[in-house]
XYZ file of C-alpha atoms in Angstrom:
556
model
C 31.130 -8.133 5.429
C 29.779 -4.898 4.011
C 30.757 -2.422 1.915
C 29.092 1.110 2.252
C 30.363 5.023 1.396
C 30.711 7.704 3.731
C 29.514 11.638 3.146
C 33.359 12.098 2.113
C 33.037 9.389 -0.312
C 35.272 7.440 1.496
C 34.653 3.144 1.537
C 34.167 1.999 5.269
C 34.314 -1.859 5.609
C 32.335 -3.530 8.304
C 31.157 -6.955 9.856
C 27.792 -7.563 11.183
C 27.193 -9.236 14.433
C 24.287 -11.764 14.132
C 23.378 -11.449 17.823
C 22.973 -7.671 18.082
C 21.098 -7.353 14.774
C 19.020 -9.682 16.202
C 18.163 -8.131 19.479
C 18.469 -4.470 18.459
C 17.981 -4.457 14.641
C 21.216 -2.633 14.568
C 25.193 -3.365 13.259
C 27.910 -3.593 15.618
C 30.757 -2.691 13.425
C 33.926 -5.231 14.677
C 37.419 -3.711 14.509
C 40.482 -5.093 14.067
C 40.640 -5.574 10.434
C 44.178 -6.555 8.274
C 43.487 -3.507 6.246
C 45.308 -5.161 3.124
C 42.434 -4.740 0.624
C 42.007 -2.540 -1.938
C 39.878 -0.286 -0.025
C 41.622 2.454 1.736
C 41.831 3.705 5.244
C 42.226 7.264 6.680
C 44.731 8.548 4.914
C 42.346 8.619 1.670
C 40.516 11.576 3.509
C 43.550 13.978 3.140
C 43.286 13.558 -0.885
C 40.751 16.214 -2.750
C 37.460 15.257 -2.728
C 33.668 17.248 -3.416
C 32.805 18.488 -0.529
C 29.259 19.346 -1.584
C 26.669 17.895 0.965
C 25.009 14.532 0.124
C 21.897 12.865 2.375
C 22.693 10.447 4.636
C 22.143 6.848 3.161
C 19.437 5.021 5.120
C 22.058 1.865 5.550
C 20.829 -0.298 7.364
C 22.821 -3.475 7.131
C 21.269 -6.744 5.388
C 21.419 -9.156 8.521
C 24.143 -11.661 8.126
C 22.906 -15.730 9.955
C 25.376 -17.096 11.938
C 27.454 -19.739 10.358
C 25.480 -23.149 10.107
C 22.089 -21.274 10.933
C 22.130 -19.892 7.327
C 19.514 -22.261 6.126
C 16.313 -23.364 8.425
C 15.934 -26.185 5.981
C 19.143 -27.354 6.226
C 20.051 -26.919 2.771
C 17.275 -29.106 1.451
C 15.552 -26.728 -0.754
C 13.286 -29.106 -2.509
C 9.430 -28.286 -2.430
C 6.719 -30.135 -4.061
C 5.936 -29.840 -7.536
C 1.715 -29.900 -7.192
C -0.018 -27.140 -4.853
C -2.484 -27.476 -2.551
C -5.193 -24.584 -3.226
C -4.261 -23.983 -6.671
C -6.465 -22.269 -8.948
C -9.081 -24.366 -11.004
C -10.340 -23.364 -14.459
C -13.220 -25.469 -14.092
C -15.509 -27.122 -11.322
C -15.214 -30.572 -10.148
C -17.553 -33.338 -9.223
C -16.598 -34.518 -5.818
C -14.755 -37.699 -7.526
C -13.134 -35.902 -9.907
C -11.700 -34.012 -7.074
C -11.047 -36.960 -5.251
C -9.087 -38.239 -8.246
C -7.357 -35.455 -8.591
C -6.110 -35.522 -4.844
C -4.874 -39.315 -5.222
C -2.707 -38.155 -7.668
C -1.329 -35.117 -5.566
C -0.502 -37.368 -3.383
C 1.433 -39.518 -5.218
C 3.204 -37.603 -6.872
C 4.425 -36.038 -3.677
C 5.170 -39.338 -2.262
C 7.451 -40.193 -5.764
C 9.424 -36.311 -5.255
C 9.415 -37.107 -1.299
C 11.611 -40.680 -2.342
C 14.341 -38.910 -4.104
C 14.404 -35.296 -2.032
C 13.143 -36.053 1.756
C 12.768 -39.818 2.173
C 12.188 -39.064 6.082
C 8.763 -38.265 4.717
C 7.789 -40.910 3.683
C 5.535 -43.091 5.959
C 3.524 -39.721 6.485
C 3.115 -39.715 2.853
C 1.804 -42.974 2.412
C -0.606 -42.601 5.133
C -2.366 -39.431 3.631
C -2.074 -41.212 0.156
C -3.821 -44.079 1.478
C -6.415 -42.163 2.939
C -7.340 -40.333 0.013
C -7.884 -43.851 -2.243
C -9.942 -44.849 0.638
C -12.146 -41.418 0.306
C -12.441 -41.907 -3.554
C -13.239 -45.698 -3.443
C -16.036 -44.627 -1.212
C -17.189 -41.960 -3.513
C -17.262 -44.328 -6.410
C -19.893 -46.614 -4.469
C -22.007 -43.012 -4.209
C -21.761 -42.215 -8.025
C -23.244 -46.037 -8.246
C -25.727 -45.503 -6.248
C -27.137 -41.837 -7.332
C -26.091 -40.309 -4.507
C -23.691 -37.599 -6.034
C -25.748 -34.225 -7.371
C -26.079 -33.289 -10.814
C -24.700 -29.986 -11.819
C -28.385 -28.817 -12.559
C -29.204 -30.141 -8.922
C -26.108 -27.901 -7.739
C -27.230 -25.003 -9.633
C -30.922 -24.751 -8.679
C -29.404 -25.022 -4.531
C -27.878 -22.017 -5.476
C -30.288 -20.110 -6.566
C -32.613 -21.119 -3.392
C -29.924 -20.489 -0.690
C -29.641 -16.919 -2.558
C -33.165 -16.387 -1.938
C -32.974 -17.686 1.638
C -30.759 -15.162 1.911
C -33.080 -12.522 0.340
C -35.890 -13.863 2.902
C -33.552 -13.120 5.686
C -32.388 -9.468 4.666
C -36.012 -8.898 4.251
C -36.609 -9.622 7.712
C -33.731 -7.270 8.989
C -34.519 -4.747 6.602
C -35.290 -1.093 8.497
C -36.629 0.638 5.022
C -39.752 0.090 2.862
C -37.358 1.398 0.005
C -34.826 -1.604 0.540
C -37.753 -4.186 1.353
C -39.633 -3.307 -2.261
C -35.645 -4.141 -3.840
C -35.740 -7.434 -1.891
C -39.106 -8.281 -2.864
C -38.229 -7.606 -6.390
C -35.200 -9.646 -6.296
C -36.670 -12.813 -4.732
C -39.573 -12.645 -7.205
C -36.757 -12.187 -10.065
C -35.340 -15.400 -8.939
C -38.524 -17.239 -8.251
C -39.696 -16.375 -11.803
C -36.357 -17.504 -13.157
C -35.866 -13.445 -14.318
C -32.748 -14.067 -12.655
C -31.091 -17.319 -12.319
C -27.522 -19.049 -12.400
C -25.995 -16.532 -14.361
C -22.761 -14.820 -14.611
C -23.669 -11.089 -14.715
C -24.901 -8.653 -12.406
C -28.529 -7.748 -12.404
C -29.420 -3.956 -11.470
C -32.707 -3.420 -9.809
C -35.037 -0.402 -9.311
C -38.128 0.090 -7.568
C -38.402 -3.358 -7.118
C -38.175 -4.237 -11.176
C -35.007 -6.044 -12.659
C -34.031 -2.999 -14.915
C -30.513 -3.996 -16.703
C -27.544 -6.602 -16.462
C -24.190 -5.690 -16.541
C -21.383 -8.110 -17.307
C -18.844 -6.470 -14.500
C -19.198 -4.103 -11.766
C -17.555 -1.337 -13.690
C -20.201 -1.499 -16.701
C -22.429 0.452 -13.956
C -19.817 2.199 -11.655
C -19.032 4.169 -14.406
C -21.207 6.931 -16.275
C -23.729 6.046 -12.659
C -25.444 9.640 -12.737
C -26.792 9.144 -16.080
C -27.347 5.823 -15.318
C -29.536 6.823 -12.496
C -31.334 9.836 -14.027
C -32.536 7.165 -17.171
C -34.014 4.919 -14.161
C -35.887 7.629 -12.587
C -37.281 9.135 -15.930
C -38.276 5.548 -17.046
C -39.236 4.034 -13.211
C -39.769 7.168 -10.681
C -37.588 7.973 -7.988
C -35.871 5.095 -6.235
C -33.067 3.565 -5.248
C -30.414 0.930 -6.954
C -29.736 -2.208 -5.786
C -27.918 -5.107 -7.388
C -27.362 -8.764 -7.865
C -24.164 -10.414 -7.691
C -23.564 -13.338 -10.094
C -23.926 -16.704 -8.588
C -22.055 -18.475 -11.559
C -18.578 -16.854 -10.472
C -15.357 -18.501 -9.705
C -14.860 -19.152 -5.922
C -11.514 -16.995 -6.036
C -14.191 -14.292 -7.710
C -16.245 -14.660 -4.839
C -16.706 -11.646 -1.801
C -13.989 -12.228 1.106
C -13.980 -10.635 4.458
C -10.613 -11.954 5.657
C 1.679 11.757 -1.539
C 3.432 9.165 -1.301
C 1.312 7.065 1.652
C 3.522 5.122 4.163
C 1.879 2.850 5.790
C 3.832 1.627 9.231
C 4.017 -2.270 10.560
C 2.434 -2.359 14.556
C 5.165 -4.243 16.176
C 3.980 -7.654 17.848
C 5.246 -10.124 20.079
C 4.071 -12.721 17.739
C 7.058 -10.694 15.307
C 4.400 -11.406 12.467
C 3.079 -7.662 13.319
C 0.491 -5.842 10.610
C -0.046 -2.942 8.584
C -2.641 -0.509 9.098
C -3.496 1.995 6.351
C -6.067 5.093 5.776
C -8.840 5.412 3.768
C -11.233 8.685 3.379
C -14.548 7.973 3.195
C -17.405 10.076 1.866
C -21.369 9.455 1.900
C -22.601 10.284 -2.129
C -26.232 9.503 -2.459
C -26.559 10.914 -5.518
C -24.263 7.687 -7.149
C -27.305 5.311 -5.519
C -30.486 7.054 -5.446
C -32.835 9.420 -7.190
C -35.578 9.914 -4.604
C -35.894 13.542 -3.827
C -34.442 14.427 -0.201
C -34.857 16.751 2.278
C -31.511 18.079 4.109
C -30.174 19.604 7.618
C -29.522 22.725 5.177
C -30.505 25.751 3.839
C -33.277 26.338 5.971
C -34.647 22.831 5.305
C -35.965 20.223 8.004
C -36.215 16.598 8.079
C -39.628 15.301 7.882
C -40.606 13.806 10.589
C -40.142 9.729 10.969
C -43.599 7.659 10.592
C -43.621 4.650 12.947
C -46.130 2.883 11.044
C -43.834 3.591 7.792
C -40.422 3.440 9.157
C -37.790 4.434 6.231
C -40.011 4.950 3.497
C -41.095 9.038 5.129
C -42.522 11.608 2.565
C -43.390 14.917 3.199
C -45.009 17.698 1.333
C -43.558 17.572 -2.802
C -42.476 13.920 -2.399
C -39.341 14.660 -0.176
C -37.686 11.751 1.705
C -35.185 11.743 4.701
C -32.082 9.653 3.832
C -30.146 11.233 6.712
C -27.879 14.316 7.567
C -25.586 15.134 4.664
C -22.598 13.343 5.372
C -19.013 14.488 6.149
C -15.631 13.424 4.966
C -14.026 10.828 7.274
C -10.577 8.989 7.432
C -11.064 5.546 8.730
C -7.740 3.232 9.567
C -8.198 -0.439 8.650
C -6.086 -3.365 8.794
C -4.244 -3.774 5.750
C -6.360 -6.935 4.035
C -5.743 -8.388 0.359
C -7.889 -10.975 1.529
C -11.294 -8.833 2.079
C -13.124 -7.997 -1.176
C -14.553 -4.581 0.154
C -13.961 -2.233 2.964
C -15.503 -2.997 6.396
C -17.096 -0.518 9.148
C -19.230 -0.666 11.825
C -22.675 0.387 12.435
C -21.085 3.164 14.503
C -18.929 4.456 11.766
C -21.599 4.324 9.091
C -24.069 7.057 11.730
C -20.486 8.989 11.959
C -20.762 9.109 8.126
C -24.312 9.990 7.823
C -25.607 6.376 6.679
C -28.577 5.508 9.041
C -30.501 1.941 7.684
C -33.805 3.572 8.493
C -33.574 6.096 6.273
C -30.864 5.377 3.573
C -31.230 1.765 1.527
C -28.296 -0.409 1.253
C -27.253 -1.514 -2.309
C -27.177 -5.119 -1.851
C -26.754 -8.441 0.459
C -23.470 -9.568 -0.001
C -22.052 -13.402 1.110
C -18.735 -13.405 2.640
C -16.541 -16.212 2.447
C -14.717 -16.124 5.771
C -12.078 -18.735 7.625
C -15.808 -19.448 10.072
C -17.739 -20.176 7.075
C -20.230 -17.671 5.198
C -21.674 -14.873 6.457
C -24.379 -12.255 4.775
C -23.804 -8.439 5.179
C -25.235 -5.255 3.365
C -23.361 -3.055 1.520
C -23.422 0.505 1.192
C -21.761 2.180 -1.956
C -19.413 5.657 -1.346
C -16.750 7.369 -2.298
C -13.320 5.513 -0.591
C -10.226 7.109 -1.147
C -6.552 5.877 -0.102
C -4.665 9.144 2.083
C -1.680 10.167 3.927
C -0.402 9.654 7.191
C -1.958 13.328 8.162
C -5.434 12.247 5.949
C -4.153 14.247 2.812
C -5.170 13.166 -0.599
C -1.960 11.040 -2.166
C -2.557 12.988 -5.060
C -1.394 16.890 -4.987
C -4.196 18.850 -6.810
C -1.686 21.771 -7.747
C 0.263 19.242 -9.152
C -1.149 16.070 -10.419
C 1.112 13.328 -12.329
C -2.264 13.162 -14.587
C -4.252 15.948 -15.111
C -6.640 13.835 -16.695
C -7.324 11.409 -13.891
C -9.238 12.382 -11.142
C -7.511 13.655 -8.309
C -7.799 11.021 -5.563
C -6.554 7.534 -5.762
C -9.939 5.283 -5.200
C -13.461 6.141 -6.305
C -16.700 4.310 -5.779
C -16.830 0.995 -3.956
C -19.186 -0.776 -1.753
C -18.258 -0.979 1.803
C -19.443 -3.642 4.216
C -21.527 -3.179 7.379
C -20.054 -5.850 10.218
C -22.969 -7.184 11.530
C -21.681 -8.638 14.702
C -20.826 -5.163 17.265
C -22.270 -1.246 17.016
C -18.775 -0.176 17.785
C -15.081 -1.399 17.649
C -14.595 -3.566 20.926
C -12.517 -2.731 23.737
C -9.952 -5.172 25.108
C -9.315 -5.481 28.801
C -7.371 -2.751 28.666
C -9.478 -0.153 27.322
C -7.775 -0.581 23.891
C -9.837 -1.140 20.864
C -9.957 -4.713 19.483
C -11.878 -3.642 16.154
C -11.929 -5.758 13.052
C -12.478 -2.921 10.355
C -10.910 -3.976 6.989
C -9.480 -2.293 4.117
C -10.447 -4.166 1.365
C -8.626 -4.897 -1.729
C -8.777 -0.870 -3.312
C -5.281 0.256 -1.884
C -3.486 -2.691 -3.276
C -5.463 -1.935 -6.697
C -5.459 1.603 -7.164
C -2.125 3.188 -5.802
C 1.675 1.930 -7.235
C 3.340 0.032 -4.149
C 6.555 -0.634 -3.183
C 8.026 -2.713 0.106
C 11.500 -4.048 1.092
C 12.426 -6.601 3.845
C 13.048 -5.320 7.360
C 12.002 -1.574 7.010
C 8.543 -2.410 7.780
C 6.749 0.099 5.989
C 4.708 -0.053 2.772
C 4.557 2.563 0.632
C 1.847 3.700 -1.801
C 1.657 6.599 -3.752
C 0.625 7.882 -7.278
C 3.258 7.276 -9.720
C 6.134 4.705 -9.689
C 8.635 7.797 -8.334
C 6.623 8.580 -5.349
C 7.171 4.548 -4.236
C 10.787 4.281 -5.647
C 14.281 5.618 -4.903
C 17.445 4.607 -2.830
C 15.853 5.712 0.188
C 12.766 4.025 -0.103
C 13.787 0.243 -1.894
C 17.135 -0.211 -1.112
C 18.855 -3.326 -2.387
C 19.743 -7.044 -0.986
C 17.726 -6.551 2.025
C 16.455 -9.961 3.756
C 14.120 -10.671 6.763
C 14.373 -12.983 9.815
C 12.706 -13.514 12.910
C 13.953 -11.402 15.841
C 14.732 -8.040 13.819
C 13.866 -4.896 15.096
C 10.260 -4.203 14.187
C 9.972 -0.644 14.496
C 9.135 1.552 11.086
C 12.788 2.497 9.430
C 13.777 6.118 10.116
C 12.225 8.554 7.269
C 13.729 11.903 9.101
C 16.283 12.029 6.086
C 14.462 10.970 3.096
C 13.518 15.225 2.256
C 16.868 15.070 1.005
C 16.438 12.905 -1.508
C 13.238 14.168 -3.091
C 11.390 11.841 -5.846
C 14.243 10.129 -8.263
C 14.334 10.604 -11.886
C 13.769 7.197 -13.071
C 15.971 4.444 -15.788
C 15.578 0.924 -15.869
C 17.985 -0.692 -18.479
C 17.395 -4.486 -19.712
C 18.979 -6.493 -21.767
C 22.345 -4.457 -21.142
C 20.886 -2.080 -22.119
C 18.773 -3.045 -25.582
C 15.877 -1.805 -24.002
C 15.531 1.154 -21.937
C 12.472 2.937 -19.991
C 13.768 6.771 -19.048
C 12.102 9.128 -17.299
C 12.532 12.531 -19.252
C 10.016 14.717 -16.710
C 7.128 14.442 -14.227
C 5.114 11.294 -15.318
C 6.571 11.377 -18.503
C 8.808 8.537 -19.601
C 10.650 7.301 -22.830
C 10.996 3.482 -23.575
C 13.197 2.473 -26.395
C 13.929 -0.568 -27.669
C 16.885 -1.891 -29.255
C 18.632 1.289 -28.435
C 21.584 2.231 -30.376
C 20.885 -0.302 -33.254
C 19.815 2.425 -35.636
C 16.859 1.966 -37.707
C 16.194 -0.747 -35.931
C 15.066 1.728 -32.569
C 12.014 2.122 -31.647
C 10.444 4.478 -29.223
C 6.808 5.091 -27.071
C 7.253 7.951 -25.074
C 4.713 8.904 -22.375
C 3.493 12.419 -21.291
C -0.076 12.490 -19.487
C 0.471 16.038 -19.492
C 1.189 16.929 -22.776
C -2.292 14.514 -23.020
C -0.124 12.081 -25.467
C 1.214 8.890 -26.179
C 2.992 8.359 -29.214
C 5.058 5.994 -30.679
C 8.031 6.699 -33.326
C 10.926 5.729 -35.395
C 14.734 6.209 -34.926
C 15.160 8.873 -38.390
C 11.712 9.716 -38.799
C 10.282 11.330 -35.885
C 6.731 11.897 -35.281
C 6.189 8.377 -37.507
C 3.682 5.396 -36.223
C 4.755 2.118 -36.333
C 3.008 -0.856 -34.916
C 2.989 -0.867 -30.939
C 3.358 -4.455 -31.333
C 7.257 -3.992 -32.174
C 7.787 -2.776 -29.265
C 7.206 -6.261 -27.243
C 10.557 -7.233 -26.266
């Protein structure tokens, strides 16, 4: 049974029929009621009531199981203690691993006894096989067959420059070749070895480190113009650290709402734009010649293919490049965005003429595979390719107005172009990368299938957009919820109240909030209040306003 309120304000009760939520993602509403609760029935619509228009609610029904289907599990609720794929803090020596799985497995098997005893014999058989794995690898360790961690390291450091070798090979530009050359000699001279920052090269010399890729994302034109004044003209290309955490490692696997593709499978995706933009000025500092201002592009050398000067020094990197929105499936499991060869040309990005940045590994589900990567400007957009941030009216004024900023994309090595299926239809494998689920506030609730991303918390929040005790099953409709109504609403003024209360977080205007803690406890209140606009953030006392106090009090 559900409760929900009409325009009048009136309370309508209603019961959900399993079966047609399931087939149509809709409620059947089932008459025949006693009527002898406290709600009331028609004859509450003759009393006075505000008759001032309200939106229509977006209420869609939480699905209610059939009786004795509630619970797949059949009430058993119990799940292992120890996970499978957990995070490590440190590496392992193959026994040490194999130790640590023994005891996975037992202590499954002990839970198992008391919750699912059914389990059991399976149990046993996977615990056995793991002592026999470990008994085997003790006879190794005896023997000096296991690798030392110095062994491990040094295989590292030659399967990176294996790697190196083969870009080298594939490489289409002198430019690119003399920053392979002088990254294979870095690591053959032990310049650059099993270490855990990045290491920037120009012109073929290893010219800084950087602990994190943001150290030399940011403040990147004077970056750049220091290389050039110290090394010439060139272009950048970096080193990834080989002493990272696996989980560290490169994976290929206005208010923006981003709509699930409905699939037989019911397990249907999300698809989501991204603007991309060619800068060669955030990578480079060879001079260029341009399709522009009267300019022409020198003409290509085939005995010098990439590396093409012309009279003052100029070198062809390509057409300028335009502005293009790309869709990708929605992927929190691919480090960086992923195009084709096709798209990069549509983006003004030809290998001949324009160096890539670096030879990434990608950790797939097949195993690893080695692409370049190009850096640019990716930005998360709108349904109709609009920036999600309104430049007459930005939430920061401080920020930059786009939601995204420089980040290497991949090149997918395997097709030119997206593939077609049998039907015509393209069966492409672009990726989004991890940026939209980093940069943009998100918000997402069971059985609407949409996402929605946007720049501050209101443009993702509100009773049309996250409505409450929603719950998914297989075999609900999966077709995007209705939006049609949701310009009624507009963007909600925000308050979320903890503690009953004890600590509140208000909004008081556009992106600017209050939180208070301990409210109405007197000199005990304490406030931070929030206003990118008025380009402050300030904390202060209950009694003495404009005071600083320690923002550490504020830690509920």
């Amino acid at each position: 049974m559900a409760r929900t309120r009409t325009q009048t304000g009136t309370i309508t009760t209603q019961k959900y029929d399993y079966e047609t939520l399931r087939t149509k993602g809709e409620s059947k509403i089932k008459k025949g009621g006693k009527g002898k609760g406290k709600g009331k029935g028609k004859e509450d619509s003759d009393k006075p009531r505000d008759q001032s228009p309200v939106p229509d609610f977006d209420h869609e029904p939480t699905p209610q199981p059939e009786p004795g289907k509630s619970n797949a599990t059949g009430g058993n609720t119990y799940w292992p203690s120890v996970i499978f794929g957990e995070q490590e803090k440190e590496g392992l020596s193959a026994l040490e691993r194999a130790d640590r799985l023994v005891i996975k497995w037992e202590t499954i098997l002990d839970e198992h006894k008391k919750h699912l005893p059914e389990a059991v014999p399976h149990i046993e058989a996977q615990l056995k096989e793991a002592c026999t794995t470990r008994d085997k690898l003790k006879e190794d360790v005896t023997t000096g067959d296991e690798a030392t961690p110095e062994k491990k390291q040094d295989k590292a450091v030659q399967e990176r420059i294996e790697t190196l070798l083969n870009g080298l090979k594939s490489s289409k530009n002198e430019q690119e070749k003399e920053n392979i050359r002088g990254a294979i000699e870095a690591y053959r001279s032990g310049t650059i070895g099993f270490s855990k920052h990045f290491t920037l090269i120009w012109a073929g010399k290893v010219v800084d480190v950087a602990d994190k890729y943001a150290d030399f994302a940011i403040g990147r034109k004077e970056r750049l113009d220091r290389y050039e004044k110290e090394h010439g003209p060139h272009w950048l290309w970096f080193e990834s650290p080989l002493d990272a955490h696996p989980e560290s490692k490169s994976k290929a696997m206005r208010c923006a709402v981003v709509e699930r593709v409905a699939s037989r499978s019911e397990f249907g995706l999300y698809y989501i734009n991204q603007g991309f933009w060619k800068r060669e000025r955030e990578v480079t500092r060879m001079p260029q010649t341009g399709y522009g201002a009267g300019m022409k592009p020198v003409p290509q050398d085939p005995n010098n293919i990439g590396f093409i000067t012309g009279p003052g020094g100029t070198v062809n990197c390509g057409p300028p490049g335009p502005k293009l929105t790309i869709r990708s499936l929605l992927d929190s499991g691919a480090t960086y965005p992923s195009l084709y060869a096709s798209d990069f040309r549509s983006l003004g990005v030809y290998p001949a003429f324009y160096p890539a940045q670096s030879l990434v590994e990608l950790q797939t589900a097949n195993g690893i595979i080695t692409e370049r990567i190009y850096e640019m400007h990716v930005e998360l957009t709108a349904e109709n390719g609009q920036s999600l941030v309104d430049p007459m009216d930005p939430v920061n004024p401080a920020y930059p107005l786009y939601i995204g900023g420089l980040t290497p994309v991949c090149l997918i090595g395997t097709d030119d172009s997206p593939p077609l299926d049998p039907n015509g239809l393209e069966n492409g494998i672009r990726l989004s990368g991890i940026m939209p689920l980093l940069a943009a506030y998100i918000s997402s609730t069971p059985s609407k299938n949409i996402i929605l991303f946007g720049e501050n918390r209101n443009d993702v929040l509100g009773a049309h957009k996250i409505p409450p005790v929603r719950r998914w099953m297989v075999g609900l409709s999966q077709d995007p919820s209705d939006r049609s109504h949701w310009v009624k609403f507009q963007d909600p003024m925000i308050t979320f109240s903890h503690r009953r209360g004890l600590i509140l977080d208000q909004d008081t205007g556009r992106g600017a909030s209050t939180l208070t803690v301990n409210a109405g406890m007197g000199p005990l209140e304490r406030s931070e209040v929030f206003d990118p606009r008025g380009d402050y953030l300030r904390t202060i006392a209950a009694g003495r306003p404009g005071g600083t106090i320690d923002p550490s009090v504020l830690n509920p």
